Amino acid sequence: MNTERIVCLSRQEIEKMRKAGQTAAELLAYLEPMVKPGVSTLELNDAAEAWTQERGAISAPLGYHGFPKSICTSINDVVCHGIPNAKQVLKDGDIINIDVTPIVDGFHGDTSRTYFVGTPSPLAKKLVEVTEECMMRGIAAVKPGGRVGDIGAAIQEYAESNGFSVVRDFVGHGVGRTFHTAPQIPHYGTAGKGKKFRPGMVFTIEPMINEGTYEVEVMADKWTALTKDRKLSAQFEHTIAVTKEGVDILTLHPALVTA
């Protein structure tokens, strides 16, 4: 991570983060109808980049530490950081995580979802549903007086009770004007341990849940992370802000935000 110091954002900054987060959610909603057999991950990438530019935003992943594309597309046994390319074409039964991070007015909106391509297998369907529930349980664990370990404990308990494992090598992170900053947010661990929650903390909760072992391998491109046993992996991600009352999800689609 870039810094050890946790920066708590002001109300005004959090509202800017919400605008960026909602833009990210809108981008995922725009891409979702394209997720079907026969579509290449490069087509998804190029559509995302065009959409982002049309709105005067910037794709944070593009060029980040040399990452060559605008979004991450992680299919089946790819845990995260899959690089879109023209030869990678979606097939019926695939699952794909699409991870987007537009920068709006200097703030990063970071979110991802795992989608079904056509009809998933029962196992893939269960894995994806459990992973989304893991994320929501992690978010629900953010409460005044709590600690970062509460998030990982909630996620790990649910994932493992369903026969799945939690990736250790990649974690959630602080986010704001900087893409990745403190604190780190492990998706496994012990309740009551770690940094205390403080109002104004903004970070991602983005569990990667594997069908088999939690171990991963990074390919020669230095980005694409695969499950070591080449079994399935799924991921969901929201950016959240800690409030005095609990938690505020900043990457909800505007249509889901009640007045």
Tab-separated table of C-alpha atoms in Angstrom:
chain	number	residue	atom	x	y	z
A	1	MET	CA	0.000	0.000	0.000
A	2	ASN	CA	1.108	3.557	-0.642
A	3	THR	CA	0.937	4.894	2.889
A	4	GLU	CA	0.453	3.748	6.449
A	5	ARG	CA	-1.495	6.862	7.468
A	6	ILE	CA	-5.275	6.481	7.362
A	7	VAL	CA	-6.910	9.593	5.944
A	8	CYS	CA	-10.467	10.314	7.097
A	9	LEU	CA	-12.457	12.198	4.486
A	10	SER	CA	-14.721	15.200	5.124
A	11	ARG	CA	-18.441	15.155	4.318
A	12	GLN	CA	-17.743	17.133	1.152
A	13	GLU	CA	-15.053	14.677	0.069
A	14	ILE	CA	-17.313	11.714	0.782
A	15	GLU	CA	-20.003	13.248	-1.440
A	16	LYS	CA	-17.422	13.497	-4.218
A	17	MET	CA	-16.543	9.869	-3.575
A	18	ARG	CA	-20.241	9.043	-3.851
A	19	LYS	CA	-20.408	10.737	-7.250
A	20	ALA	CA	-17.399	8.731	-8.426
A	21	GLY	CA	-18.838	5.557	-6.896
A	22	GLN	CA	-22.206	6.006	-8.555
A	23	THR	CA	-20.449	6.612	-11.864
A	24	ALA	CA	-18.647	3.293	-11.377
A	25	ALA	CA	-21.957	1.559	-10.655
A	26	GLU	CA	-23.493	3.097	-13.778
A	27	LEU	CA	-20.540	1.848	-15.826
A	28	LEU	CA	-21.070	-1.724	-14.613
A	29	ALA	CA	-24.776	-1.434	-15.417
A	30	TYR	CA	-23.876	-0.213	-18.913
A	31	LEU	CA	-21.552	-3.171	-19.508
A	32	GLU	CA	-23.845	-5.852	-18.068
A	33	PRO	CA	-25.995	-6.381	-21.224
A	34	MET	CA	-22.778	-7.011	-23.182
A	35	VAL	CA	-21.878	-9.968	-20.957
A	36	LYS	CA	-22.964	-12.799	-23.250
A	37	PRO	CA	-21.400	-15.598	-25.292
A	38	GLY	CA	-19.338	-14.432	-28.267
A	39	VAL	CA	-18.244	-11.095	-26.792
A	40	SER	CA	-14.520	-10.565	-26.238
A	41	THR	CA	-13.120	-9.010	-23.092
A	42	LEU	CA	-11.437	-6.389	-25.301
A	43	GLU	CA	-14.887	-5.330	-26.523
A	44	LEU	CA	-15.949	-4.864	-22.898
A	45	ASN	CA	-12.812	-2.865	-22.214
A	46	ASP	CA	-13.212	-0.592	-25.228
A	47	ALA	CA	-16.883	0.035	-24.471
A	48	ALA	CA	-15.963	0.953	-20.888
A	49	GLU	CA	-13.220	3.332	-21.998
A	50	ALA	CA	-15.484	5.089	-24.514
A	51	TRP	CA	-18.289	5.424	-21.937
A	52	THR	CA	-15.861	6.795	-19.346
A	53	GLN	CA	-14.374	9.355	-21.731
A	54	GLU	CA	-17.836	10.525	-22.812
A	55	ARG	CA	-18.525	11.484	-19.204
A	56	GLY	CA	-15.273	13.365	-18.760
A	57	ALA	CA	-13.937	10.744	-16.365
A	58	ILE	CA	-10.634	8.827	-16.374
A	59	SER	CA	-10.083	5.070	-16.185
A	60	ALA	CA	-7.815	4.652	-13.153
A	61	PRO	CA	-6.500	1.168	-14.092
A	62	LEU	CA	-5.174	2.325	-17.496
A	63	GLY	CA	-1.433	2.761	-17.057
A	64	TYR	CA	-1.557	2.156	-13.291
A	65	HIS	CA	1.852	0.621	-12.530
A	66	GLY	CA	1.868	-0.352	-16.194
A	67	PHE	CA	-1.543	-2.058	-16.353
A	68	PRO	CA	-2.392	-1.968	-20.075
A	69	LYS	CA	-6.202	-1.724	-20.102
A	70	SER	CA	-9.069	0.324	-18.658
A	71	ILE	CA	-10.871	-2.403	-16.675
A	72	CYS	CA	-10.070	-5.822	-15.214
A	73	THR	CA	-11.895	-8.843	-16.632
A	74	SER	CA	-11.375	-12.023	-14.607
A	75	ILE	CA	-12.941	-15.208	-15.977
A	76	ASN	CA	-13.522	-18.531	-14.166
A	77	ASP	CA	-10.211	-19.448	-12.460
A	78	VAL	CA	-8.828	-15.899	-12.712
A	79	VAL	CA	-8.986	-14.420	-9.212
A	80	CYS	CA	-8.345	-10.796	-10.188
A	81	HIS	CA	-6.487	-8.406	-12.505
A	82	GLY	CA	-7.382	-10.233	-15.704
A	83	ILE	CA	-6.250	-8.231	-18.742
A	84	PRO	CA	-8.861	-7.769	-21.499
A	85	ASN	CA	-7.816	-9.054	-24.911
A	86	ALA	CA	-9.362	-9.750	-28.309
A	87	LYS	CA	-8.762	-13.510	-28.224
A	88	GLN	CA	-10.542	-14.011	-24.917
A	89	VAL	CA	-14.166	-14.611	-25.933
A	90	LEU	CA	-16.942	-15.283	-23.431
A	91	LYS	CA	-18.549	-18.724	-23.541
A	92	ASP	CA	-21.830	-20.050	-22.153
A	93	GLY	CA	-21.320	-21.165	-18.562
A	94	ASP	CA	-18.423	-18.786	-17.826
A	95	ILE	CA	-18.393	-16.457	-14.849
A	96	ILE	CA	-16.644	-13.108	-15.226
A	97	ASN	CA	-15.720	-10.437	-12.706
A	98	ILE	CA	-15.625	-6.931	-14.138
A	99	ASP	CA	-13.720	-4.428	-11.989
A	100	VAL	CA	-14.003	-0.718	-12.839
A	101	THR	CA	-12.535	2.410	-11.281
A	102	PRO	CA	-13.413	5.708	-12.964
A	103	ILE	CA	-11.839	8.856	-11.564
A	104	VAL	CA	-14.385	11.685	-11.282
A	105	ASP	CA	-13.220	15.131	-10.161
A	106	GLY	CA	-10.056	13.579	-8.732
A	107	PHE	CA	-11.787	10.850	-6.695
A	108	HIS	CA	-11.789	7.100	-7.391
A	109	GLY	CA	-15.001	5.079	-7.657
A	110	ASP	CA	-13.994	1.425	-7.208
A	111	THR	CA	-16.469	-1.449	-7.618
A	112	SER	CA	-16.794	-4.882	-9.198
A	113	ARG	CA	-19.320	-7.647	-9.773
A	114	THR	CA	-19.213	-11.221	-11.000
A	115	TYR	CA	-21.631	-12.010	-13.829
A	116	PHE	CA	-22.964	-15.201	-15.349
A	117	VAL	CA	-22.361	-15.737	-19.060
A	118	GLY	CA	-25.417	-17.621	-20.269
A	119	THR	CA	-26.362	-20.445	-17.910
A	120	PRO	CA	-23.960	-21.170	-15.027
A	121	SER	CA	-23.334	-24.563	-13.474
A	122	PRO	CA	-24.987	-25.110	-10.070
A	123	LEU	CA	-21.562	-24.879	-8.440
A	124	ALA	CA	-20.675	-21.598	-10.186
A	125	LYS	CA	-24.078	-20.172	-9.252
A	126	LYS	CA	-23.582	-21.092	-5.600
A	127	LEU	CA	-20.045	-19.669	-5.527
A	128	VAL	CA	-21.142	-16.332	-6.988
A	129	GLU	CA	-24.142	-16.042	-4.669
A	130	VAL	CA	-22.049	-16.892	-1.605
A	131	THR	CA	-19.392	-14.371	-2.641
A	132	GLU	CA	-21.914	-11.549	-2.925
A	133	GLU	CA	-23.338	-12.477	0.471
A	134	CYS	CA	-19.788	-12.512	1.885
A	135	MET	CA	-19.335	-8.923	0.725
A	136	MET	CA	-22.644	-7.843	2.251
A	137	ARG	CA	-21.815	-9.565	5.564
A	138	GLY	CA	-18.452	-7.821	5.559
A	139	ILE	CA	-20.156	-4.473	5.024
A	140	ALA	CA	-22.675	-5.198	7.789
A	141	ALA	CA	-19.783	-5.824	10.187
A	142	VAL	CA	-18.687	-2.177	9.952
A	143	LYS	CA	-20.110	-0.604	13.097
A	144	PRO	CA	-19.052	2.184	15.475
A	145	GLY	CA	-16.448	0.900	17.903
A	146	GLY	CA	-15.640	-2.082	15.739
A	147	ARG	CA	-12.361	-3.077	14.153
A	148	VAL	CA	-11.136	-4.087	10.734
A	149	GLY	CA	-10.847	-7.731	11.811
A	150	ASP	CA	-14.626	-7.847	12.232
A	151	ILE	CA	-14.989	-7.639	8.432
A	152	GLY	CA	-12.689	-10.541	7.672
A	153	ALA	CA	-14.150	-12.699	10.423
A	154	ALA	CA	-17.680	-12.286	9.061
A	155	ILE	CA	-16.592	-13.056	5.498
A	156	GLN	CA	-14.391	-16.023	6.381
A	157	GLU	CA	-17.025	-17.676	8.560
A	158	TYR	CA	-19.676	-17.534	5.837
A	159	ALA	CA	-17.383	-18.568	2.984
A	160	GLU	CA	-15.909	-21.534	4.817
A	161	SER	CA	-19.300	-22.652	6.176
A	162	ASN	CA	-20.310	-23.030	2.509
A	163	GLY	CA	-17.218	-25.063	1.654
A	164	PHE	CA	-15.267	-22.266	-0.053
A	165	SER	CA	-12.024	-20.455	0.786
A	166	VAL	CA	-10.992	-16.803	1.125
A	167	VAL	CA	-8.059	-15.430	-0.886
A	168	ARG	CA	-5.247	-14.095	1.322
A	169	ASP	CA	-2.941	-12.520	-1.267
A	170	PHE	CA	-5.285	-9.670	-2.231
A	171	VAL	CA	-7.234	-7.478	0.175
A	172	GLY	CA	-9.455	-4.435	0.301
A	173	HIS	CA	-7.873	-1.010	0.666
A	174	GLY	CA	-8.366	2.617	1.500
A	175	VAL	CA	-9.382	4.738	-1.472
A	176	GLY	CA	-10.035	8.403	-2.210
A	177	ARG	CA	-7.891	10.778	-4.228
A	178	THR	CA	-5.409	7.871	-4.198
A	179	PHE	CA	-6.319	4.524	-5.801
A	180	HIS	CA	-4.797	2.309	-3.088
A	181	THR	CA	-3.952	3.560	0.388
A	182	ALA	CA	-4.298	2.606	4.058
A	183	PRO	CA	-5.945	0.741	5.659
A	184	GLN	CA	-5.612	-2.746	4.257
A	185	ILE	CA	-8.847	-4.720	4.646
A	186	PRO	CA	-8.238	-8.495	4.832
A	187	HIS	CA	-11.252	-10.653	4.023
A	188	TYR	CA	-10.257	-13.225	6.638
A	189	GLY	CA	-9.195	-12.871	10.254
A	190	THR	CA	-10.323	-12.442	13.825
A	191	ALA	CA	-13.102	-10.225	15.162
A	192	GLY	CA	-11.913	-7.505	17.515
A	193	LYS	CA	-8.469	-7.265	15.920
A	194	GLY	CA	-6.964	-4.582	13.685
A	195	LYS	CA	-7.528	-0.858	13.241
A	196	LYS	CA	-10.534	0.750	14.895
A	197	PHE	CA	-13.254	2.142	12.656
A	198	ARG	CA	-13.430	5.944	12.628
A	199	PRO	CA	-16.034	8.103	10.885
A	200	GLY	CA	-14.657	9.336	7.576
A	201	MET	CA	-12.634	6.210	6.815
A	202	VAL	CA	-13.296	5.134	3.218
A	203	PHE	CA	-12.208	1.749	1.891
A	204	THR	CA	-13.178	-1.152	-0.318
A	205	ILE	CA	-14.570	-4.488	0.778
A	206	GLU	CA	-13.881	-6.886	-2.100
A	207	PRO	CA	-13.736	-10.543	-1.088
A	208	MET	CA	-12.312	-13.031	-3.578
A	209	ILE	CA	-13.801	-16.436	-2.791
A	210	ASN	CA	-12.420	-19.637	-4.318
A	211	GLU	CA	-14.053	-22.973	-5.028
A	212	GLY	CA	-10.953	-24.843	-3.850
A	213	THR	CA	-7.724	-23.673	-2.252
A	214	TYR	CA	-7.236	-20.009	-1.370
A	215	GLU	CA	-3.753	-20.096	-2.895
A	216	VAL	CA	-3.112	-18.138	-6.083
A	217	GLU	CA	-0.441	-17.854	-8.766
A	218	VAL	CA	0.414	-14.742	-10.767
A	219	MET	CA	1.096	-15.289	-14.454
A	220	ALA	CA	4.135	-14.098	-16.401
A	221	ASP	CA	2.306	-10.859	-17.335
A	222	LYS	CA	2.726	-9.942	-13.631
A	223	TRP	CA	-0.977	-9.103	-13.329
A	224	THR	CA	-3.291	-12.034	-13.981
A	225	ALA	CA	-3.829	-14.004	-10.749
A	226	LEU	CA	-5.123	-17.576	-11.062
A	227	THR	CA	-6.325	-20.055	-8.476
A	228	LYS	CA	-3.452	-22.452	-7.839
A	229	ASP	CA	-5.720	-25.471	-8.408
A	230	ARG	CA	-7.404	-23.801	-11.437
A	231	LYS	CA	-10.822	-24.052	-9.830
A	232	LEU	CA	-13.351	-21.218	-9.932
A	233	SER	CA	-13.050	-17.857	-8.190
A	234	ALA	CA	-15.590	-15.052	-7.759
A	235	GLN	CA	-15.435	-11.498	-6.417
A	236	PHE	CA	-17.718	-8.601	-5.501
A	237	GLU	CA	-16.612	-5.129	-4.422
A	238	HIS	CA	-18.133	-2.004	-2.934
A	239	THR	CA	-16.485	1.165	-1.669
A	240	ILE	CA	-17.859	2.176	1.725
A	241	ALA	CA	-17.539	5.067	4.176
A	242	VAL	CA	-17.602	4.631	7.938
A	243	THR	CA	-20.187	6.898	9.573
A	244	LYS	CA	-21.095	7.699	13.179
A	245	GLU	CA	-24.073	5.362	12.783
A	246	GLY	CA	-22.350	2.576	10.852
A	247	VAL	CA	-21.667	2.339	7.146
A	248	ASP	CA	-22.536	4.129	3.894
A	249	ILE	CA	-22.130	2.257	0.583
A	250	LEU	CA	-20.767	4.747	-1.953
A	251	THR	CA	-20.861	2.548	-5.068
A	252	LEU	CA	-24.595	1.908	-5.270
A	253	HIS	CA	-26.278	2.614	-8.592
A	254	PRO	CA	-28.236	5.906	-8.299
A	255	ALA	CA	-31.483	4.013	-9.017
A	256	LEU	CA	-30.893	1.988	-5.842
A	257	VAL	CA	-30.297	5.016	-3.627
A	258	THR	CA	-33.492	6.007	-1.838
A	259	ALA	CA	-34.234	9.638	-1.141
